[in-house]
Short mmCIF file of C-alpha atoms in Angstrom, two decimals:
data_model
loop_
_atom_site.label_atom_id
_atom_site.label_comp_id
_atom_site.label_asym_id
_atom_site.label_seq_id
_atom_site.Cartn_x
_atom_site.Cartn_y
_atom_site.Cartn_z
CA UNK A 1 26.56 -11.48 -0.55
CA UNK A 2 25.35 -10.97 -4.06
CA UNK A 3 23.84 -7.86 -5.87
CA UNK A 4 22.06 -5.39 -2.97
CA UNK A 5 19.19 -5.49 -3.90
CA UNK A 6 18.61 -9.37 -3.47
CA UNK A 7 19.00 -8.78 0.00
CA UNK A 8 15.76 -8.04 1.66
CA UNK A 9 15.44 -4.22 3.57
CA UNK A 10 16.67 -5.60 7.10
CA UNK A 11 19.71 -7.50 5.81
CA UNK A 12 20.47 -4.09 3.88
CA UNK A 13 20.72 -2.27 7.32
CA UNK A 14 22.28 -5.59 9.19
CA UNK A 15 24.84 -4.97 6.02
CA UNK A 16 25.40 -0.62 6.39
CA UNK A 17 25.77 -1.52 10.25
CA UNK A 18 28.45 -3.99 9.85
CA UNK A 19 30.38 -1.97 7.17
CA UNK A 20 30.07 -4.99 4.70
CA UNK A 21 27.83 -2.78 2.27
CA UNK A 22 28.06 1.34 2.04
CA UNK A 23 25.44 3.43 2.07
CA UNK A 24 26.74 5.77 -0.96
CA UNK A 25 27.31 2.12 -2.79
CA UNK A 26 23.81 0.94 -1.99
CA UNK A 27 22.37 4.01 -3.38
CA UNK A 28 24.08 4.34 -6.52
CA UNK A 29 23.20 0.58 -7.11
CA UNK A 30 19.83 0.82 -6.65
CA UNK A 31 20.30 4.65 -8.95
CA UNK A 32 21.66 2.44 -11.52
CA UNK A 33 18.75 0.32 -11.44
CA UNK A 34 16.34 2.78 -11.55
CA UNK A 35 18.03 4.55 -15.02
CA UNK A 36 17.65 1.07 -16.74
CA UNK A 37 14.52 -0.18 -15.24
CA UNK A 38 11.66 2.46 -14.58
CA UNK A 39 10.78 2.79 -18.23
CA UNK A 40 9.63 -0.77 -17.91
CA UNK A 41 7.65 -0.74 -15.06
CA UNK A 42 6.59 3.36 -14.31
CA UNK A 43 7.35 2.62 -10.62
CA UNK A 44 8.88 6.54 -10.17
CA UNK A 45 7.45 9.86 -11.32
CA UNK A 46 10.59 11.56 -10.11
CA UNK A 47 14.16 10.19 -9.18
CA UNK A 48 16.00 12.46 -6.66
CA UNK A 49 20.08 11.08 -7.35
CA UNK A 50 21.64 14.49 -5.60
CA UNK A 51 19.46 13.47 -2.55
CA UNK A 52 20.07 10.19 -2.31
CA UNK A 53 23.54 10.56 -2.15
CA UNK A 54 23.33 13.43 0.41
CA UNK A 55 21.22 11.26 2.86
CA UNK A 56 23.65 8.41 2.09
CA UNK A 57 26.70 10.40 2.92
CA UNK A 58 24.72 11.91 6.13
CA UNK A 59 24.72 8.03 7.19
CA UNK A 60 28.17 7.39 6.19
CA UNK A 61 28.82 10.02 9.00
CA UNK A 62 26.16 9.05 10.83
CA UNK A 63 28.33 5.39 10.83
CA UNK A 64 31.63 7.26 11.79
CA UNK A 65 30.46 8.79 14.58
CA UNK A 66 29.11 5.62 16.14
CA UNK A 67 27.04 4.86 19.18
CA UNK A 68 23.24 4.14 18.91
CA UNK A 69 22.31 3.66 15.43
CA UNK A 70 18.83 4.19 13.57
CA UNK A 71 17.38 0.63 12.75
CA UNK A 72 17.78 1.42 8.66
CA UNK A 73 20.77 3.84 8.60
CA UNK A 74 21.53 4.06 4.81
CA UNK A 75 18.42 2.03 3.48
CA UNK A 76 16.60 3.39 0.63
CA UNK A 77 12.86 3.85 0.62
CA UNK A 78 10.75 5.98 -1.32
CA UNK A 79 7.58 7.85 -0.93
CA UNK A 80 4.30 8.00 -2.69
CA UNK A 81 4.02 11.06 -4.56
CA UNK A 82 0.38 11.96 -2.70
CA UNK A 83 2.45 12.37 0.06
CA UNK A 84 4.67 15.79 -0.09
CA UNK A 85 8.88 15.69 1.26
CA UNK A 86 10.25 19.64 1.28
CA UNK A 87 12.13 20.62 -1.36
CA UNK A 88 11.01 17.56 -4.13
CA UNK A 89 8.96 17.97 -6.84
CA UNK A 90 5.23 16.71 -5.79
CA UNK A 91 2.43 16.33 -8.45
CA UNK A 92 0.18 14.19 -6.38
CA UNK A 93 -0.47 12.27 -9.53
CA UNK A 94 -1.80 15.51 -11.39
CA UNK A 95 0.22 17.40 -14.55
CA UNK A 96 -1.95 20.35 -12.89
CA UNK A 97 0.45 20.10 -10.75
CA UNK A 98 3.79 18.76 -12.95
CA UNK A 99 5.77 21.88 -11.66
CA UNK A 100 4.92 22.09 -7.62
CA UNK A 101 7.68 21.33 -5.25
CA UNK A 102 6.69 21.01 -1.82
CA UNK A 103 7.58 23.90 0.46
CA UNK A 104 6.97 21.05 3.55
CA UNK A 105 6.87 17.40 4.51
CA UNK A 106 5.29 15.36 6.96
CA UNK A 107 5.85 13.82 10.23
CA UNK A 108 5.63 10.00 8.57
CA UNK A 109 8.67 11.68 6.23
CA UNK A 110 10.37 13.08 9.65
CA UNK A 111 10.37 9.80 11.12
CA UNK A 112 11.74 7.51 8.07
CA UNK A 113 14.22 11.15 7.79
CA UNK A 114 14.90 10.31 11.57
CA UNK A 115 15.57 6.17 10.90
CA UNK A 116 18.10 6.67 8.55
CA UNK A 117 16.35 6.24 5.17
CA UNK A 118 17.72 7.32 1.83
CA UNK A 119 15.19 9.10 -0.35
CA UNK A 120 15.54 7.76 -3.62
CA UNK A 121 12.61 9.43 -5.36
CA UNK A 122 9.17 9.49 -5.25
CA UNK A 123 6.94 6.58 -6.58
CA UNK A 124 4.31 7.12 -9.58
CA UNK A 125 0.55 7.39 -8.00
CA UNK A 126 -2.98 8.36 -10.13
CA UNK A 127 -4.15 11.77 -9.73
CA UNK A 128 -5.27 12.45 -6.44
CA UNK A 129 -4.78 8.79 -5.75
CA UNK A 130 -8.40 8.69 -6.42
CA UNK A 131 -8.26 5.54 -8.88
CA UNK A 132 -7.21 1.86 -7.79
CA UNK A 133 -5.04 1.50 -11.07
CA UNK A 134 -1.83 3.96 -11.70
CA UNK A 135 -2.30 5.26 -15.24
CA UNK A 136 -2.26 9.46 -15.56
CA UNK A 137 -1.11 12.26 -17.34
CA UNK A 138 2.31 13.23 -15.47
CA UNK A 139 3.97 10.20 -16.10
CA UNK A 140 3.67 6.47 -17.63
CA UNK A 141 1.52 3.85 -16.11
CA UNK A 142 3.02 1.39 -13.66
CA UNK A 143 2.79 -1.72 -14.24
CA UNK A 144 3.09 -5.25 -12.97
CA UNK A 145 6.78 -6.34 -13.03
CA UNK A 146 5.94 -9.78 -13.45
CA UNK A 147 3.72 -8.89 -16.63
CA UNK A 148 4.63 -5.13 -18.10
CA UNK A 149 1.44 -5.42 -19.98
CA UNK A 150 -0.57 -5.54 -17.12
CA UNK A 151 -1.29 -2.57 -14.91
CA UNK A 152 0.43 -2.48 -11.12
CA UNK A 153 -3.18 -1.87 -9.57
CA UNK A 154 -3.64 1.83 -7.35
CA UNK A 155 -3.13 4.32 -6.08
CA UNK A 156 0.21 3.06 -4.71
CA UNK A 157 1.18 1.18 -7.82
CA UNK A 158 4.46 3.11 -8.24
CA UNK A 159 5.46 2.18 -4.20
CA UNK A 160 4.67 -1.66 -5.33
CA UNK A 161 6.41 -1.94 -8.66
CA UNK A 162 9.52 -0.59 -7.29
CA UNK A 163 9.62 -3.00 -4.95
CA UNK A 164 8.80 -5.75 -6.93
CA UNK A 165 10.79 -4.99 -9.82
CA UNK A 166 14.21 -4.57 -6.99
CA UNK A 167 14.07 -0.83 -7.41
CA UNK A 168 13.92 -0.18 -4.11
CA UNK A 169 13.89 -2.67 -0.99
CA UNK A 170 10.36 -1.22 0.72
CA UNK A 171 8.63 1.21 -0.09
CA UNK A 172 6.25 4.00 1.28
CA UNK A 173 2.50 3.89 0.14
CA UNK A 174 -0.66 5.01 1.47
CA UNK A 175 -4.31 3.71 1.58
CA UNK A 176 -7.80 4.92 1.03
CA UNK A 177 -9.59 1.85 -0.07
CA UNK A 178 -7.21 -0.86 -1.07
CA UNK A 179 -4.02 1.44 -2.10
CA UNK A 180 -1.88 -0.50 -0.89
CA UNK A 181 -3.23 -3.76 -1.10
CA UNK A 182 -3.87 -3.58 -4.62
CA UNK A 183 -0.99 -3.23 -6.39
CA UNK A 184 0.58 -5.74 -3.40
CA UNK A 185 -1.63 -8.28 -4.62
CA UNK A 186 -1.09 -7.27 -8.44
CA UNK A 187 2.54 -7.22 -7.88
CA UNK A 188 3.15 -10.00 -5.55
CA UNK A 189 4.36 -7.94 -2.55
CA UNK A 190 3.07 -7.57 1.17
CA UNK A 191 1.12 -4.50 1.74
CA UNK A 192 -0.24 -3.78 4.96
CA UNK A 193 -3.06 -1.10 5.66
CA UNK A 194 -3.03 -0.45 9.49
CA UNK A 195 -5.20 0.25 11.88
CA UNK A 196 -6.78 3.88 12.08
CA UNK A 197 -4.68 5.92 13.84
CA UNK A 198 -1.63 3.69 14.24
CA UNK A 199 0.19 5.55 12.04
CA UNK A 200 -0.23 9.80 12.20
CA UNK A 201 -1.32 11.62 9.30
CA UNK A 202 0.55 15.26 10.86
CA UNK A 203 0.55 17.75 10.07
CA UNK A 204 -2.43 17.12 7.34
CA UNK A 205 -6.15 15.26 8.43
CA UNK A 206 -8.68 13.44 6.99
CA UNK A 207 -12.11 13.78 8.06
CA UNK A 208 -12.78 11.09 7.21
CA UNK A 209 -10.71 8.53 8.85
CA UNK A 210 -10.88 6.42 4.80
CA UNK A 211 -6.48 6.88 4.04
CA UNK A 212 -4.08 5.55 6.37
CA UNK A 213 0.19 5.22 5.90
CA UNK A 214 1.38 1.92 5.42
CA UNK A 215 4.65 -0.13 4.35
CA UNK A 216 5.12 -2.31 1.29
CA UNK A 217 7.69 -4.69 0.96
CA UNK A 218 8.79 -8.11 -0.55
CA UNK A 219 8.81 -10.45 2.88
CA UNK A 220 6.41 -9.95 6.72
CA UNK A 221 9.43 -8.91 8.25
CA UNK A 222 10.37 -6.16 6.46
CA UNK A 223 6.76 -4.80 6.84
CA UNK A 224 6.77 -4.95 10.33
CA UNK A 225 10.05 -3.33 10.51
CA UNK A 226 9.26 -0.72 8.44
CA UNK A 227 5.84 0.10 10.27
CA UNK A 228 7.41 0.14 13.05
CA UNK A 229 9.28 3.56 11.98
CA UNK A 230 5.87 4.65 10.56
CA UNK A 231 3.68 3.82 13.58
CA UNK A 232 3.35 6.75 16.91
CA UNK A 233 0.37 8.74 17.31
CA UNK A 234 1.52 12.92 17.37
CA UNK A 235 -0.50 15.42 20.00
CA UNK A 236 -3.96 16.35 18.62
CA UNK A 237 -4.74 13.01 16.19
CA UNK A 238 -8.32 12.33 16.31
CA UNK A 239 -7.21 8.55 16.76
CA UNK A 240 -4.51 8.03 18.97
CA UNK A 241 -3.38 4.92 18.70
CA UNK A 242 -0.21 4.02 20.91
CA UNK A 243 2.08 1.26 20.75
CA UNK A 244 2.04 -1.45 22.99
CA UNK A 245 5.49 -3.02 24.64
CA UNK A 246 6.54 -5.07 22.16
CA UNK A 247 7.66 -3.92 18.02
CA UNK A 248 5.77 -5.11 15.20
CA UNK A 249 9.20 -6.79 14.45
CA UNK A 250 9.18 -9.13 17.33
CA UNK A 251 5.52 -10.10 16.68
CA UNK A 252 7.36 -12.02 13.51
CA UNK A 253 8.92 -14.03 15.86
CA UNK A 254 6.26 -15.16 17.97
CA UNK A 255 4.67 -18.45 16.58
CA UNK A 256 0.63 -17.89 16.76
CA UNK A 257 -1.37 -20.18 19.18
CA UNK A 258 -4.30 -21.83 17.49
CA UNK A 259 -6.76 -19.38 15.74
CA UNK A 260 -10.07 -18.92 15.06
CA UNK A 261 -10.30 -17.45 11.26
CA UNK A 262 -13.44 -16.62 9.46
CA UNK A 263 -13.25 -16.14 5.86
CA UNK A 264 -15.58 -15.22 2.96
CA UNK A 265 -15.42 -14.77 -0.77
CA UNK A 266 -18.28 -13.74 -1.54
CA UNK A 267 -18.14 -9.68 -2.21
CA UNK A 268 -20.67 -6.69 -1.14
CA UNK A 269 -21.90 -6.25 -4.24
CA UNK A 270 -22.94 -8.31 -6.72
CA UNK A 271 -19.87 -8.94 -9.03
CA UNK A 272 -18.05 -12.12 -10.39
CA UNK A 273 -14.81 -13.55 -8.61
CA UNK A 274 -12.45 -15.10 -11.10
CA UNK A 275 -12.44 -18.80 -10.46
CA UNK A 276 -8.55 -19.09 -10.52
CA UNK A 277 -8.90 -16.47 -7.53
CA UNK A 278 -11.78 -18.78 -5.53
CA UNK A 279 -9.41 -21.89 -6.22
CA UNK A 280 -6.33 -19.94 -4.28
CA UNK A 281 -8.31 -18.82 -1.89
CA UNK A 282 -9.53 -22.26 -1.02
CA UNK A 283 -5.92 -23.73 -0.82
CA UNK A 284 -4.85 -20.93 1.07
CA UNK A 285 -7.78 -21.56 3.88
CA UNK A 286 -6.24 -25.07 3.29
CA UNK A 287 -2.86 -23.89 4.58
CA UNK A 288 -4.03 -22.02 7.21
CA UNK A 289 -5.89 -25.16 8.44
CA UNK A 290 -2.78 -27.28 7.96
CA UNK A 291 -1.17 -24.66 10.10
CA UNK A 292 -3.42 -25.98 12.78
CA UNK A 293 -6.08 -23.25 12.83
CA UNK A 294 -9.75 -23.21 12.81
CA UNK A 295 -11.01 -21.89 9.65
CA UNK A 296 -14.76 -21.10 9.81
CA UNK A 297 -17.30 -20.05 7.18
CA UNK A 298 -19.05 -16.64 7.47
CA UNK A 299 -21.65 -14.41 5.46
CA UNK A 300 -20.54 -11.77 3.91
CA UNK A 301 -21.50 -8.62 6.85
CA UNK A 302 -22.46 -6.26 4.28
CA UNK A 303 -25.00 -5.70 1.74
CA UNK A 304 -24.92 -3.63 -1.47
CA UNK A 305 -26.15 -0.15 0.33
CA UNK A 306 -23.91 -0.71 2.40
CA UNK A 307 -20.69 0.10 0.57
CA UNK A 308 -22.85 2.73 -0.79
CA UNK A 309 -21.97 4.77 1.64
CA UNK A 310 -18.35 5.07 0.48
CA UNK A 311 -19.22 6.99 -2.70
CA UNK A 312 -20.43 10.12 -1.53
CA UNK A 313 -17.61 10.41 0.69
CA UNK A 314 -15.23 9.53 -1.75
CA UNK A 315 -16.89 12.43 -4.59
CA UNK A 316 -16.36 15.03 -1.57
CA UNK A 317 -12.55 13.90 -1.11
CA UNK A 318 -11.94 14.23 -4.68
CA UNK A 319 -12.22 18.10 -4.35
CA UNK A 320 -9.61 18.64 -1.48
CA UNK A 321 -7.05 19.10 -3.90
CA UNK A 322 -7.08 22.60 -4.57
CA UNK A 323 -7.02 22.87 -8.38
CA UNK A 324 -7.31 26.64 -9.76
CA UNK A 325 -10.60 26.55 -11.83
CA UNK A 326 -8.96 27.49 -15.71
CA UNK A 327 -7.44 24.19 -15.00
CA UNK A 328 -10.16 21.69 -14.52
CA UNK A 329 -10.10 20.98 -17.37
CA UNK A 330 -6.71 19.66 -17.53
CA UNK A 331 -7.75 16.74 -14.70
CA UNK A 332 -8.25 12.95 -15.76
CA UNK A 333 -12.21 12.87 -16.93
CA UNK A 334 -12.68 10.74 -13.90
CA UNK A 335 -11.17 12.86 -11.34
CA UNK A 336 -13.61 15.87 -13.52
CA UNK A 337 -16.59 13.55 -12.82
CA UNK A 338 -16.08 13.19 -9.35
CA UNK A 339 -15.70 16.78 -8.61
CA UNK A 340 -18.28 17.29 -10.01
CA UNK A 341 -20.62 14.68 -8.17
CA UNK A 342 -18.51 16.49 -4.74
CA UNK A 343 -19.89 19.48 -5.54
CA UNK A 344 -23.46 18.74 -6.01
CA UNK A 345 -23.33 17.27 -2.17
CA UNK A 346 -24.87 19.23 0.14
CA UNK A 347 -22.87 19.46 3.54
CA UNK A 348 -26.34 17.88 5.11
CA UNK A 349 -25.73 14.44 2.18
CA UNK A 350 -21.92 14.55 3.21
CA UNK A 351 -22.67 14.69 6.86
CA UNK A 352 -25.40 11.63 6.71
CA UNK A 353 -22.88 9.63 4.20
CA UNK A 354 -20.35 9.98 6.79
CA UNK A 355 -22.73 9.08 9.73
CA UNK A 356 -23.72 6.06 7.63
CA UNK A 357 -20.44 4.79 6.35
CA UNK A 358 -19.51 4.80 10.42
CA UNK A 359 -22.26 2.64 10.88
CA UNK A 360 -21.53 0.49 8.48
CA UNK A 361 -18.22 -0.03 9.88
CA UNK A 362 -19.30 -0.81 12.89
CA UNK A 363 -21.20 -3.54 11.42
CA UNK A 364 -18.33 -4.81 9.88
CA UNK A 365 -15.89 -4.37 12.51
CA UNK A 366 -18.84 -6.47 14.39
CA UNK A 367 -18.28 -9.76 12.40
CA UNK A 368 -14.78 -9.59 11.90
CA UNK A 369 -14.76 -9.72 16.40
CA UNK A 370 -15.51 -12.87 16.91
CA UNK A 371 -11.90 -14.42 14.96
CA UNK A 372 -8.36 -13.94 15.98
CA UNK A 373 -8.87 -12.96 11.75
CA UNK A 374 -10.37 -12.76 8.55
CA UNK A 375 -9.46 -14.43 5.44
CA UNK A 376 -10.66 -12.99 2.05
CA UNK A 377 -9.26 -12.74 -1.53
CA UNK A 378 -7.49 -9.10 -1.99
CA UNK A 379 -9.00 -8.72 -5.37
CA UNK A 380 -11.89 -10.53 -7.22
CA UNK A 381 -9.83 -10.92 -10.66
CA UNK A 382 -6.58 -11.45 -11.76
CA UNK A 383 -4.01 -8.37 -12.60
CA UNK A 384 -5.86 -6.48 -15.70
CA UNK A 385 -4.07 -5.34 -18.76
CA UNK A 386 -2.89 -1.77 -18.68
CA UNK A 387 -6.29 0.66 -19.98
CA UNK A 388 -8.57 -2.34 -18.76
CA UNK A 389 -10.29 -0.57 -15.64
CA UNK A 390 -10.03 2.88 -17.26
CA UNK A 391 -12.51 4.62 -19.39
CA UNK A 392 -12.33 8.04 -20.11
CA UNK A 393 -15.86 8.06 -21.79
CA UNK A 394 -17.52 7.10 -19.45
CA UNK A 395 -16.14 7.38 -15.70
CA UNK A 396 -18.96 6.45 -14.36
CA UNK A 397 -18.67 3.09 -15.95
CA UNK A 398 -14.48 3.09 -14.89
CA UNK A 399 -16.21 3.59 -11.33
CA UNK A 400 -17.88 0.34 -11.49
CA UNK A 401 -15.20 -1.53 -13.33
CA UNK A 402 -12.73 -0.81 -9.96
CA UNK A 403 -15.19 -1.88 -7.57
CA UNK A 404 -15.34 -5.45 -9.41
CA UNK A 405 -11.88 -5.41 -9.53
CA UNK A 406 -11.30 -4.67 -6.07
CA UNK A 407 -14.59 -5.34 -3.91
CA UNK A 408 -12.95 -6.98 -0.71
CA UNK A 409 -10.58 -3.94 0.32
CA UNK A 410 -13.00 -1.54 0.90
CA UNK A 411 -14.82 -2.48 3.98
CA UNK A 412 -11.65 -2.42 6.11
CA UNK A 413 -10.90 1.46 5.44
CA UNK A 414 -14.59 2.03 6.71
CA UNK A 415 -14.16 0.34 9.38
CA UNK A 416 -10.69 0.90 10.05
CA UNK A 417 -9.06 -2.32 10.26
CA UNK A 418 -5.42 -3.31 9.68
CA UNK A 419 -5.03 -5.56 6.87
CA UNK A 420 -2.55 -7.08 4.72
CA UNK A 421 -2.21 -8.43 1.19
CA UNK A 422 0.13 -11.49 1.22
CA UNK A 423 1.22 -12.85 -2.53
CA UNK A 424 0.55 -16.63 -1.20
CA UNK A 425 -0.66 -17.92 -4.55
CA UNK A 426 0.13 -17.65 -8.11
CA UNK A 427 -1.08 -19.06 -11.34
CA UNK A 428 0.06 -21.42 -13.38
CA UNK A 429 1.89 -18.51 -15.53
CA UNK A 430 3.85 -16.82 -12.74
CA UNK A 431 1.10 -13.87 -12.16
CA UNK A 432 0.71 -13.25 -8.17
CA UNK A 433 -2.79 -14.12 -6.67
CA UNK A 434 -3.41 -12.02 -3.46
CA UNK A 435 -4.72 -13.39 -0.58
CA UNK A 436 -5.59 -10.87 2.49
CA UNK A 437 -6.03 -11.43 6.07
CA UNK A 438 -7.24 -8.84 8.40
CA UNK A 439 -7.97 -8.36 12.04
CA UNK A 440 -9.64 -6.44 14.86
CA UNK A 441 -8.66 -2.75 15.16
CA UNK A 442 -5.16 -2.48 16.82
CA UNK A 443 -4.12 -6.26 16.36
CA UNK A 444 -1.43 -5.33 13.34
CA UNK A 445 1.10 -7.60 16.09
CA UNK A 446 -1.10 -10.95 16.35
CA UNK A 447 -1.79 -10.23 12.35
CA UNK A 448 1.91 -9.57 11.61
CA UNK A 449 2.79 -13.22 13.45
CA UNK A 450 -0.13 -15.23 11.62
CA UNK A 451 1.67 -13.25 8.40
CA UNK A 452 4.73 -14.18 9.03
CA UNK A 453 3.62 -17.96 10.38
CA UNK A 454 1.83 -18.16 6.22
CA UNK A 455 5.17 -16.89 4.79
CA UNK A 456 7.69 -19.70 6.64
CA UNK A 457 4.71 -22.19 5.04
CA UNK A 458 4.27 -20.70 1.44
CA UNK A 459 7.36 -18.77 1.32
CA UNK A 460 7.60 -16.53 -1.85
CA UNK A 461 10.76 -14.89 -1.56
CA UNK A 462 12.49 -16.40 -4.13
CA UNK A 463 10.41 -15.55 -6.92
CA UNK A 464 11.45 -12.84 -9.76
CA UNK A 465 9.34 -11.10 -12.11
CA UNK A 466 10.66 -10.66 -15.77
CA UNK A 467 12.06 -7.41 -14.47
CA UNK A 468 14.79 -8.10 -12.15
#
């Protein structure tokens, strides 16, 4: 069988099942693990050993007692640390908040709870989740297991590098504007963003419809598998969206018919895109031609106001987190700056941002109609050193450095789009290059199979960062 964690999350659970592998054994391997490898990579802000082997002897009963099983009895798979589980420490990225331990969870957190999961811990995140690298005050910064001097990317950069580095089989994240698709793409996993609503944000909201729950994970199959325990709309979400008849799963089996994809590299605003990025992008619309689809060229559907409309919105979230005011002054100078900028909205400036940000993604969701799916790059550069996006002089200057880091990821929050990072390419020294595809709202199955399709082409399953 070899070590655990070489096997991917679903032959982990095919392994609990069949009694071949244990659940206590799988924890305290991947425990072990953890104890030698976080320092390296920052993937956890806090390890939870006494409840990962309660939850793994809950399954070991779980197993004795038989009959219907959860699909991942005894898996482990952590949570992002914006996202609170009762009775674990929580910071939410924040050393304002080093200390808290959340008094509740979630429903996401009831239903991976309810599927058998093992809580290992909970995964490193920037404060707030506000930035798209993971570098903070309440704990090291992750970083890219394939390169520990370059940064894992944000805000679920923890979620990623464990997975990447084998410190957990899938992983948890969450995104606002490329969360998860970020570090996926700087840490050669697949990250899928779904579609609004497909996955419920109970008992907590967002107004404004920007953050969705998503899986991370090394192959397409344990994505959909895992979203599949994520995905079911609870009484009273603004955006119900139900499943259909068949499980994200089975869409991995189904071969695609012949698509229409549109693609673009050009981004919304006017930044640079790393040549090594353009050159993978063009051999993967290359592969998806060779896979016998029609690949068509399309203008970029937004202009440079348009993603304006994201940065009002975004100052206003920044001040949800209720921070006592003697502490401000304790917060990241970023998150400080964009409290600020929240607070100088007026509710008429949030209102029209909001109104404006829905039309733009309507525009958007517009062009991307028309394909079966879109093809872009997931980020316009290459993985950046650790400190390289981040300037505490001058936030408004880190501001700008993330969106010309990461100006393709954006659009499909507004809009609310499913989309997933896939780590396709690579360069010629091992770093993953990640290419995204992304579809009309609800179509996470047809996307899932044209996924899946890409991996049995380009499959990347085999390949090990420097910290395995």
């Amino acid at each position: 069988m070899g070590e655990p964690h070489e096997l991917t999350m679903l032959q982990q659970a095919a392994a609990v099942r069949d009694r071949i592998l244990s659940p206590t054994e799988l924890a305290r391997h991947y425990l072990g693990r953890i104890d030698r490898l976080n320092d390296a990579v920052g993937a956890y802000v806090t390890v939870t050993p006494e409840r990962a082997l309660e939850d793994a002897r809950r399954a070991e009963r779980r197993l004795a007692e038989g009959g219907v099983l959860p699909p991942l009895l005894g898996v482990p798979v952590p949570v992002k640390d914006l996202t609170p589980v009762a009775g674990v420490r929580w910071t939410a990225g924040s050393a304002v908040f080093a200390d808290q331990v959340a008094e509740s969870g979630t429903h996401v957190g009831d239903l991976l709870r309810a599927a058998g999961t093992v809580l290992l811990g909970k995964t490193n995140t920037p404060e707030f989740g506000l930035p798209a690298y993971t570098e903070g005050r309440v704990a090291p910064p992750a970083r890219s297991p394939y390169d520990t001097a370059l940064m894992a990317g944000g805000s679920s950069g923890g979620a990623a590098a464990a997975v990447a580095a084998g410190l957990a089989p899938a992983a948890h994240g969450s995104d606002g504007g490329g969360s998860i698709r970020i570090p996926a793409s700087c840490c050669g996993v697949v990250g899928l963003k779904p579609s609004r609503g497909r996955v419920s944000p109970a008992p907590y909201g967002d107004v404004t419809g920007l953050a969705e729950t998503g899986p991370i994970a090394r192959n397409v199959r344990d994505t959909a598998a895992l979203l599949d325990v994520m995905a079911g709309p609870v009484p009273g979400d603004p955006v119900p969206l139900a499943a259909s008849g068949t499980s994200f799963l089975e869409w991995c089996e189904r071969e695609p018919r012949r698509l229409r994809i549109g693609r673009w590299a050009r981004p919304d605003v006017d930044v640079p895109v790393d040549p090594v990025v353009l050159a993978a992008y063009e051999r993967t619309s290359a592969l998806l031609a060779g896979l016998g689809h029609e690949v068509v060229d399309v203008e970029q559907p937004l202009g440079p106001g348009d993603h304006g409309s994201f940065d009002p919105v975004w100052e206003v979230m920044a001040l949800l987190a209720p921070v006592p005011a003697e502490r401000e002054g304790e917060l990241m100078p970023l998150t400080r700056w964009l409290r600020e900028r929240g607070r100088a909205a007026s509710g008429e400036r949030f209102a029209t941002a909001l109104g404006a940000m829905q039309a733009v993604g309507r525009k958007f969701a517009a062009a991307v109609a028309p394909f079966d799916a879109v093809l872009t790059p997931t980020l316009a550069q290459l993985p950046q050193l650790v400190g390289a996006l981040r300037d505490d002089a001058d936030p408004a200057a880190d501001f700008a450095a993330q969106y010309a880091f990461t100006p393709f990821t954006g659009a499909w929050n507004i809009a609310g789009l499913p989309a997933v990072s896939l780590p396709v390419e690579w360069t010629d020294g091992g770093l993953p290059v990640g290419m995204m595809l992304g579809a009309a709202h609800g179509a996470e199955g047809p996307l899932l199979a044209l996924a899946a399709q890409v991996e049995a082409a380009a499959p990347w399953r085999e390949r090990r960062p420097v910290v395995w």
